[in-house]
C-alpha cells in the first residue's frame, strides 16, 4: 500500500474555471495561482476542458501551468482528450469543412455542442499543440483512464499504445472525414451500465484488452447513470460490479464537482452511499 501511487482524478470541467480551482484547493493539490501542492501525487483530468462554460481557455491555461509546476516538484498532472476538446480543435482548424453533424460544418457543430466563442478567440497555438498531444487513454497503476464510457476506442487499436498513436496521428492530420468520424462516436455512452445486459462484461473486456482492474471515465454525468439527484453528487460513482467509476459531476449543469482519490481497489469497495437509489 505504501508503494501505491497517490492518484487523484477530476472529471469534465467544461469551462468552469472557478469550480476547478475551488476543488483543487479543497483537495490540497493546487493554489489559485496554479502552483502544485500535491507533492509526489498524480492528478489526471478526464478531458472536456472547454465548451458550455465561460472560460475553457482559462481552464486549459491553468492545467498547463499546473502540469509544469507539478513536474518540477516530482508530481504529475495528466490530461486526457475529450470529445469537446476535439470539437474545439475542428472548429478552429477546419471551421467550414462539411460534416454530418447538427450544424453541417465543424464550426457550426461546435456551437451546437455548446462552444464558447470567446474560447476560440483566445485559443493560441500553444493551447492547440497541447490539446493535440493529449492521450485518449492512460493506464495508471491498476486504473484504466478514458474520457468516455464507450467502446469506440477499440476502433482505433487493440492496445492502449496503438489507440493513442492512432488518435495522435489523427489529431495531427487534415483528414476531416476522420475527425468527423471521431466526433460521431462522441454520442456513445452508457457502455458499462449494469442495468443493461452486457454492461459489466464490456467493462471486463475493455480491462482485459487495455489493462487495469478498474475503468475511470468522465463524459456521462453521474445522475444519468446513478439516478441520484445532482445536488447529492459529491463523489465518484462506482458501478459495473466495481469495474467502472464515473467522475463526471455535471459541473456544467451546476454540480459542485469533486476530486476523486483512487485508493487501492481492495479498499475501494462499494459503500452504501454508492448504491443506486
Ligand atoms: Mn465528453
mmCIF file of C-alpha atoms and ligand atoms in Angstrom:
data_model
loop_
_atom_site.group_PDB
_atom_site.id
_atom_site.type_symbol
_atom_site.label_atom_id
_atom_site.label_comp_id
_atom_site.label_asym_id
_atom_site.label_seq_id
_atom_site.Cartn_x
_atom_site.Cartn_y
_atom_site.Cartn_z
ATOM 1 C CA UNK A 1 0.000 0.000 0.000
ATOM 2 C CA UNK A 2 2.967 2.302 0.630
ATOM 3 C CA UNK A 3 4.072 1.880 -2.967
ATOM 4 C CA UNK A 4 0.661 2.626 -4.405
ATOM 5 C CA UNK A 5 0.734 5.818 -6.462
ATOM 6 C CA UNK A 6 -1.440 8.501 -4.959
ATOM 7 C CA UNK A 7 -3.890 9.071 -7.777
ATOM 8 C CA UNK A 8 -6.434 11.851 -7.960
ATOM 9 C CA UNK A 9 -8.900 12.291 -10.802
ATOM 10 C CA UNK A 10 -11.122 15.128 -11.884
ATOM 11 C CA UNK A 11 -13.906 14.877 -14.441
ATOM 12 C CA UNK A 12 -15.222 17.178 -17.136
ATOM 13 C CA UNK A 13 -14.632 20.869 -16.283
ATOM 14 C CA UNK A 14 -16.355 22.446 -19.320
ATOM 15 C CA UNK A 15 -15.011 25.951 -18.818
ATOM 16 C CA UNK A 16 -15.961 26.321 -15.162
ATOM 17 C CA UNK A 17 -12.634 27.737 -14.014
ATOM 18 C CA UNK A 18 -13.879 28.682 -10.533
ATOM 19 C CA UNK A 19 -15.083 25.151 -9.808
ATOM 20 C CA UNK A 20 -11.781 23.720 -10.999
ATOM 21 C CA UNK A 21 -9.727 25.950 -8.714
ATOM 22 C CA UNK A 22 -12.049 25.533 -5.739
ATOM 23 C CA UNK A 23 -11.976 21.748 -5.894
ATOM 24 C CA UNK A 24 -8.212 21.520 -6.427
ATOM 25 C CA UNK A 25 -7.602 23.849 -3.475
ATOM 26 C CA UNK A 26 -10.037 21.857 -1.349
ATOM 27 C CA UNK A 27 -8.202 18.645 -2.252
ATOM 28 C CA UNK A 28 -4.883 20.242 -1.325
ATOM 29 C CA UNK A 29 -3.472 19.810 -4.821
ATOM 30 C CA UNK A 30 -3.092 23.370 -6.091
ATOM 31 C CA UNK A 31 -3.205 27.038 -5.187
ATOM 32 C CA UNK A 32 -5.387 29.515 -7.009
ATOM 33 C CA UNK A 33 -2.348 30.675 -8.996
ATOM 34 C CA UNK A 34 -1.675 27.176 -10.347
ATOM 35 C CA UNK A 35 1.106 26.154 -8.016
ATOM 36 C CA UNK A 36 1.224 22.419 -7.318
ATOM 37 C CA UNK A 37 0.778 21.473 -3.660
ATOM 38 C CA UNK A 38 0.250 17.752 -4.280
ATOM 39 C CA UNK A 39 3.818 16.598 -3.668
ATOM 40 C CA UNK A 40 4.512 13.304 -5.439
ATOM 41 C CA UNK A 41 0.859 12.631 -6.197
ATOM 42 C CA UNK A 42 -0.626 12.212 -9.640
ATOM 43 C CA UNK A 43 -3.653 14.134 -10.809
ATOM 44 C CA UNK A 44 -5.465 13.222 -14.011
ATOM 45 C CA UNK A 45 -8.153 15.165 -15.828
ATOM 46 C CA UNK A 46 -10.651 13.202 -17.890
ATOM 47 C CA UNK A 47 -10.906 15.753 -20.722
ATOM 48 C CA UNK A 48 -13.689 18.081 -21.903
ATOM 49 C CA UNK A 49 -11.968 21.211 -20.623
ATOM 50 C CA UNK A 50 -13.996 23.580 -22.763
ATOM 51 C CA UNK A 51 -17.494 24.346 -24.125
ATOM 52 C CA UNK A 52 -20.740 25.001 -22.240
ATOM 53 C CA UNK A 53 -18.986 27.123 -19.569
ATOM 54 C CA UNK A 54 -17.473 30.604 -19.720
ATOM 55 C CA UNK A 55 -13.708 30.108 -19.521
ATOM 56 C CA UNK A 56 -12.435 27.000 -21.258
ATOM 57 C CA UNK A 57 -9.152 28.593 -22.302
ATOM 58 C CA UNK A 58 -8.610 29.725 -18.709
ATOM 59 C CA UNK A 59 -9.092 26.097 -17.651
ATOM 60 C CA UNK A 60 -6.590 24.855 -20.250
ATOM 61 C CA UNK A 61 -4.061 27.531 -19.237
ATOM 62 C CA UNK A 62 -4.404 26.610 -15.579
ATOM 63 C CA UNK A 63 -3.959 22.889 -16.245
ATOM 64 C CA UNK A 64 -0.927 23.545 -18.472
ATOM 65 C CA UNK A 65 0.731 25.658 -15.774
ATOM 66 C CA UNK A 66 -0.129 23.163 -13.052
ATOM 67 C CA UNK A 67 1.313 20.370 -15.181
ATOM 68 C CA UNK A 68 4.623 22.219 -15.497
ATOM 69 C CA UNK A 69 4.785 23.071 -11.806
ATOM 70 C CA UNK A 70 3.901 19.533 -10.703
ATOM 71 C CA UNK A 71 6.660 18.132 -12.923
ATOM 72 C CA UNK A 72 9.168 20.476 -11.282
ATOM 73 C CA UNK A 73 8.147 19.155 -7.868
ATOM 74 C CA UNK A 74 8.098 15.442 -8.613
ATOM 75 C CA UNK A 75 4.352 15.219 -9.041
ATOM 76 C CA UNK A 76 2.442 14.579 -12.218
ATOM 77 C CA UNK A 77 -0.593 16.138 -13.843
ATOM 78 C CA UNK A 78 -2.023 14.238 -16.772
ATOM 79 C CA UNK A 79 -4.911 15.018 -19.057
ATOM 80 C CA UNK A 80 -6.988 13.007 -21.489
ATOM 81 C CA UNK A 81 -8.541 14.164 -24.739
ATOM 82 C CA UNK A 82 -12.314 14.597 -24.537
ATOM 83 C CA UNK A 83 -14.752 14.908 -27.401
ATOM 84 C CA UNK A 84 -15.356 18.597 -26.705
ATOM 85 C CA UNK A 85 -11.617 19.192 -26.948
ATOM 86 C CA UNK A 86 -11.696 17.523 -30.367
ATOM 87 C CA UNK A 87 -14.713 19.610 -31.385
ATOM 88 C CA UNK A 88 -12.944 22.835 -30.395
ATOM 89 C CA UNK A 89 -9.929 21.872 -32.487
ATOM 90 C CA UNK A 90 -12.090 21.141 -35.531
ATOM 91 C CA UNK A 91 -13.906 24.467 -35.146
ATOM 92 C CA UNK A 92 -10.568 26.267 -35.129
ATOM 93 C CA UNK A 93 -8.689 24.208 -37.714
ATOM 94 C CA UNK A 94 -11.407 23.374 -40.267
ATOM 95 C CA UNK A 95 -14.372 25.641 -39.473
ATOM 96 C CA UNK A 96 -16.096 25.344 -42.836
ATOM 97 C CA UNK A 97 -15.361 21.706 -43.659
ATOM 98 C CA UNK A 98 -18.623 19.829 -44.133
ATOM 99 C CA UNK A 99 -19.783 17.300 -41.550
ATOM 100 C CA UNK A 100 -22.801 15.139 -40.909
ATOM 101 C CA UNK A 101 -23.234 16.822 -37.535
ATOM 102 C CA UNK A 102 -26.068 19.092 -36.388
ATOM 103 C CA UNK A 103 -24.659 22.256 -37.974
ATOM 104 C CA UNK A 104 -23.356 20.758 -41.211
ATOM 105 C CA UNK A 105 -19.819 22.124 -40.693
ATOM 106 C CA UNK A 106 -17.300 21.877 -37.876
ATOM 107 C CA UNK A 107 -17.676 25.416 -36.513
ATOM 108 C CA UNK A 108 -21.464 25.282 -36.584
ATOM 109 C CA UNK A 109 -21.436 21.825 -34.994
ATOM 110 C CA UNK A 110 -19.126 23.046 -32.231
ATOM 111 C CA UNK A 111 -21.515 25.902 -31.472
ATOM 112 C CA UNK A 112 -24.346 23.373 -31.297
ATOM 113 C CA UNK A 113 -22.279 21.359 -28.797
ATOM 114 C CA UNK A 114 -22.031 24.429 -26.553
ATOM 115 C CA UNK A 115 -18.875 26.044 -27.939
ATOM 116 C CA UNK A 116 -17.989 29.363 -26.289
ATOM 117 C CA UNK A 117 -16.992 31.977 -28.873
ATOM 118 C CA UNK A 118 -14.562 33.771 -26.550
ATOM 119 C CA UNK A 119 -12.658 30.493 -26.153
ATOM 120 C CA UNK A 120 -11.947 30.135 -29.841
ATOM 121 C CA UNK A 121 -10.894 33.789 -29.997
ATOM 122 C CA UNK A 122 -8.385 33.264 -27.189
ATOM 123 C CA UNK A 123 -7.121 29.868 -28.306
ATOM 124 C CA UNK A 124 -3.405 30.195 -29.067
ATOM 125 C CA UNK A 125 -1.072 27.834 -30.859
ATOM 126 C CA UNK A 126 0.324 26.636 -27.530
ATOM 127 C CA UNK A 127 -3.167 25.522 -26.491
ATOM 128 C CA UNK A 128 -3.776 23.838 -29.844
ATOM 129 C CA UNK A 129 -0.447 21.992 -29.627
ATOM 130 C CA UNK A 130 -1.209 20.907 -26.083
ATOM 131 C CA UNK A 131 -4.693 19.629 -26.944
ATOM 132 C CA UNK A 132 -3.391 17.743 -29.977
ATOM 133 C CA UNK A 133 -0.907 15.847 -27.843
ATOM 134 C CA UNK A 134 -3.366 14.668 -25.178
ATOM 135 C CA UNK A 135 -3.661 10.876 -24.945
ATOM 136 C CA UNK A 136 -7.019 9.231 -25.447
ATOM 137 C CA UNK A 137 -6.368 6.657 -22.718
ATOM 138 C CA UNK A 138 -3.910 6.094 -19.877
ATOM 139 C CA UNK A 139 -3.069 3.263 -17.514
ATOM 140 C CA UNK A 140 -2.092 4.491 -14.044
ATOM 141 C CA UNK A 141 -1.386 1.697 -11.611
ATOM 142 C CA UNK A 142 -4.381 -0.592 -11.970
ATOM 143 C CA UNK A 143 -6.705 2.152 -13.243
ATOM 144 C CA UNK A 144 -7.635 2.440 -16.911
ATOM 145 C CA UNK A 145 -8.444 6.073 -17.601
ATOM 146 C CA UNK A 146 -10.590 7.020 -20.599
ATOM 147 C CA UNK A 147 -12.792 10.004 -21.310
ATOM 148 C CA UNK A 148 -15.911 8.200 -22.442
ATOM 149 C CA UNK A 149 -17.845 5.173 -21.241
ATOM 150 C CA UNK A 150 -17.867 3.890 -24.776
ATOM 151 C CA UNK A 151 -16.227 1.093 -26.747
ATOM 152 C CA UNK A 152 -15.138 3.148 -29.781
ATOM 153 C CA UNK A 153 -11.521 3.174 -28.583
ATOM 154 C CA UNK A 154 -11.337 -0.372 -29.944
ATOM 155 C CA UNK A 155 -11.951 1.013 -33.422
ATOM 156 C CA UNK A 156 -8.542 2.723 -33.233
ATOM 157 C CA UNK A 157 -6.437 -0.138 -31.914
ATOM 158 C CA UNK A 158 -6.213 -3.213 -29.758
ATOM 159 C CA UNK A 159 -3.605 -1.940 -27.333
ATOM 160 C CA UNK A 160 -3.548 1.278 -25.347
ATOM 161 C CA UNK A 161 -0.401 2.369 -27.189
ATOM 162 C CA UNK A 162 -1.986 1.691 -30.583
ATOM 163 C CA UNK A 163 -5.136 3.657 -29.718
ATOM 164 C CA UNK A 164 -3.134 6.642 -28.520
ATOM 165 C CA UNK A 165 -0.863 6.527 -31.575
ATOM 166 C CA UNK A 166 -3.793 6.334 -33.993
ATOM 167 C CA UNK A 167 -5.680 9.198 -32.367
ATOM 168 C CA UNK A 168 -2.494 11.279 -32.106
ATOM 169 C CA UNK A 169 -1.914 10.759 -35.836
ATOM 170 C CA UNK A 170 -5.482 11.868 -36.483
ATOM 171 C CA UNK A 171 -5.062 14.969 -34.277
ATOM 172 C CA UNK A 172 -2.098 15.985 -36.441
ATOM 173 C CA UNK A 173 -3.774 15.224 -39.778
ATOM 174 C CA UNK A 174 -6.015 17.206 -42.091
ATOM 175 C CA UNK A 175 -8.290 14.265 -42.805
ATOM 176 C CA UNK A 176 -11.534 15.979 -41.934
ATOM 177 C CA UNK A 177 -13.609 12.895 -42.689
ATOM 178 C CA UNK A 178 -11.719 11.076 -39.954
ATOM 179 C CA UNK A 179 -12.127 13.937 -37.475
ATOM 180 C CA UNK A 180 -15.825 13.901 -38.280
ATOM 181 C CA UNK A 181 -15.918 10.153 -37.704
ATOM 182 C CA UNK A 182 -14.236 10.519 -34.293
ATOM 183 C CA UNK A 183 -16.717 13.212 -33.277
ATOM 184 C CA UNK A 184 -19.521 10.947 -34.425
ATOM 185 C CA UNK A 185 -18.510 8.483 -31.726
ATOM 186 C CA UNK A 186 -18.915 11.107 -29.013
ATOM 187 C CA UNK A 187 -22.611 10.441 -28.621
ATOM 188 C CA UNK A 188 -21.816 6.935 -27.381
ATOM 189 C CA UNK A 189 -22.138 6.437 -23.637
ATOM 190 C CA UNK A 190 -23.558 4.035 -21.028
ATOM 191 C CA UNK A 191 -21.430 1.173 -22.408
ATOM 192 C CA UNK A 192 -20.728 -0.246 -18.925
ATOM 193 C CA UNK A 193 -24.167 0.429 -17.464
ATOM 194 C CA UNK A 194 -25.020 -2.624 -15.357
ATOM 195 C CA UNK A 195 -28.756 -2.028 -15.786
ATOM 196 C CA UNK A 196 -28.492 -3.404 -19.285
ATOM 197 C CA UNK A 197 -27.257 -6.792 -20.411
ATOM 198 C CA UNK A 198 -23.601 -6.907 -21.307
ATOM 199 C CA UNK A 199 -22.547 -3.741 -19.489
ATOM 200 C CA UNK A 200 -20.403 -5.440 -16.872
ATOM 201 C CA UNK A 201 -18.975 -7.835 -19.444
ATOM 202 C CA UNK A 202 -17.957 -4.986 -21.742
ATOM 203 C CA UNK A 203 -16.163 -3.257 -18.862
ATOM 204 C CA UNK A 204 -14.342 -6.511 -18.123
ATOM 205 C CA UNK A 205 -13.443 -6.901 -21.793
ATOM 206 C CA UNK A 206 -12.047 -3.384 -22.055
ATOM 207 C CA UNK A 207 -9.879 -4.061 -18.983
ATOM 208 C CA UNK A 208 -8.720 -7.383 -20.405
ATOM 209 C CA UNK A 209 -7.744 -5.706 -23.672
ATOM 210 C CA UNK A 210 -6.212 -2.454 -22.458
ATOM 211 C CA UNK A 211 -5.080 -3.376 -18.947
ATOM 212 C CA UNK A 212 -6.029 -2.356 -15.432
ATOM 213 C CA UNK A 213 -8.557 -3.565 -12.896
ATOM 214 C CA UNK A 214 -10.979 -0.655 -12.957
ATOM 215 C CA UNK A 215 -12.034 1.882 -15.564
ATOM 216 C CA UNK A 216 -12.271 5.529 -14.579
ATOM 217 C CA UNK A 217 -14.158 7.746 -17.002
ATOM 218 C CA UNK A 218 -15.947 11.076 -17.333
ATOM 219 C CA UNK A 219 -18.275 12.120 -20.184
ATOM 220 C CA UNK A 220 -21.573 10.827 -18.794
ATOM 221 C CA UNK A 221 -22.950 12.892 -15.907
ATOM 222 C CA UNK A 222 -23.308 10.736 -12.792
ATOM 223 C CA UNK A 223 -27.047 11.451 -12.299
ATOM 224 C CA UNK A 224 -27.754 9.930 -15.713
ATOM 225 C CA UNK A 225 -26.069 6.683 -14.649
ATOM 226 C CA UNK A 226 -26.877 6.531 -10.954
ATOM 227 C CA UNK A 227 -30.271 8.190 -10.791
ATOM 228 C CA UNK A 228 -29.026 10.375 -7.921
ATOM 229 C CA UNK A 229 -30.212 13.989 -7.860
ATOM 230 C CA UNK A 230 -27.458 16.361 -8.970
ATOM 231 C CA UNK A 231 -27.287 18.203 -5.652
ATOM 232 C CA UNK A 232 -26.261 14.941 -3.992
ATOM 233 C CA UNK A 233 -23.446 14.189 -6.423
ATOM 234 C CA UNK A 234 -20.344 14.970 -4.398
ATOM 235 C CA UNK A 235 -18.257 11.885 -5.090
ATOM 236 C CA UNK A 236 -17.451 9.365 -7.778
ATOM 237 C CA UNK A 237 -19.975 6.711 -8.765
ATOM 238 C CA UNK A 238 -18.595 3.179 -8.727
ATOM 239 C CA UNK A 239 -20.667 0.676 -10.715
ATOM 240 C CA UNK A 240 -20.494 -2.323 -13.031
ATOM 241 C CA UNK A 241 -19.663 -4.559 -10.062
ATOM 242 C CA UNK A 242 -16.760 -2.290 -9.208
ATOM 243 C CA UNK A 243 -15.224 -2.396 -12.678
ATOM 244 C CA UNK A 244 -16.130 1.183 -13.628
ATOM 245 C CA UNK A 245 -16.053 4.574 -11.918
ATOM 246 C CA UNK A 246 -17.730 7.685 -13.268
ATOM 247 C CA UNK A 247 -16.205 11.004 -12.163
ATOM 248 C CA UNK A 248 -18.341 13.416 -14.213
ATOM 249 C CA UNK A 249 -20.051 15.561 -11.576
ATOM 250 C CA UNK A 250 -22.025 17.518 -14.213
ATOM 251 C CA UNK A 251 -20.276 20.765 -13.325
ATOM 252 C CA UNK A 252 -21.729 22.446 -16.418
ATOM 253 C CA UNK A 253 -25.233 21.813 -15.065
ATOM 254 C CA UNK A 254 -24.412 23.326 -11.672
ATOM 255 C CA UNK A 255 -22.767 20.346 -9.984
ATOM 256 C CA UNK A 256 -20.337 21.245 -7.195
ATOM 257 C CA UNK A 257 -17.702 18.974 -8.686
ATOM 258 C CA UNK A 258 -15.185 16.902 -6.757
ATOM 259 C CA UNK A 259 -11.722 15.410 -6.915
ATOM 260 C CA UNK A 260 -11.793 11.631 -6.716
ATOM 261 C CA UNK A 261 -8.972 9.876 -4.922
ATOM 262 C CA UNK A 262 -8.476 6.431 -6.403
ATOM 263 C CA UNK A 263 -7.436 4.354 -3.416
ATOM 264 C CA UNK A 264 -6.204 0.773 -3.757
ATOM 265 C CA UNK A 265 -9.061 -1.176 -5.267
ATOM 266 C CA UNK A 266 -9.441 -3.625 -2.393
ATOM 267 C CA UNK A 267 -10.222 -0.706 -0.032
ATOM 268 C CA UNK A 268 -12.409 0.976 -2.613
ATOM 269 C CA UNK A 269 -15.380 -1.315 -2.269
ATOM 270 C CA UNK A 270 -18.938 -0.236 -2.814
ATOM 271 C CA UNK A 271 -20.068 1.879 0.116
ATOM 272 C CA UNK A 272 -23.796 2.232 0.785
ATOM 273 C CA UNK A 273 -23.665 5.803 -0.488
ATOM 274 C CA UNK A 274 -22.570 4.469 -3.855
ATOM 275 C CA UNK A 275 -25.549 2.219 -4.235
ATOM 276 C CA UNK A 276 -28.184 3.211 -6.728
ATOM 277 C CA UNK A 277 -31.159 4.974 -5.278
HETATM 278 MN MN1 LIG B 1 -17.486 14.175 -23.240
#
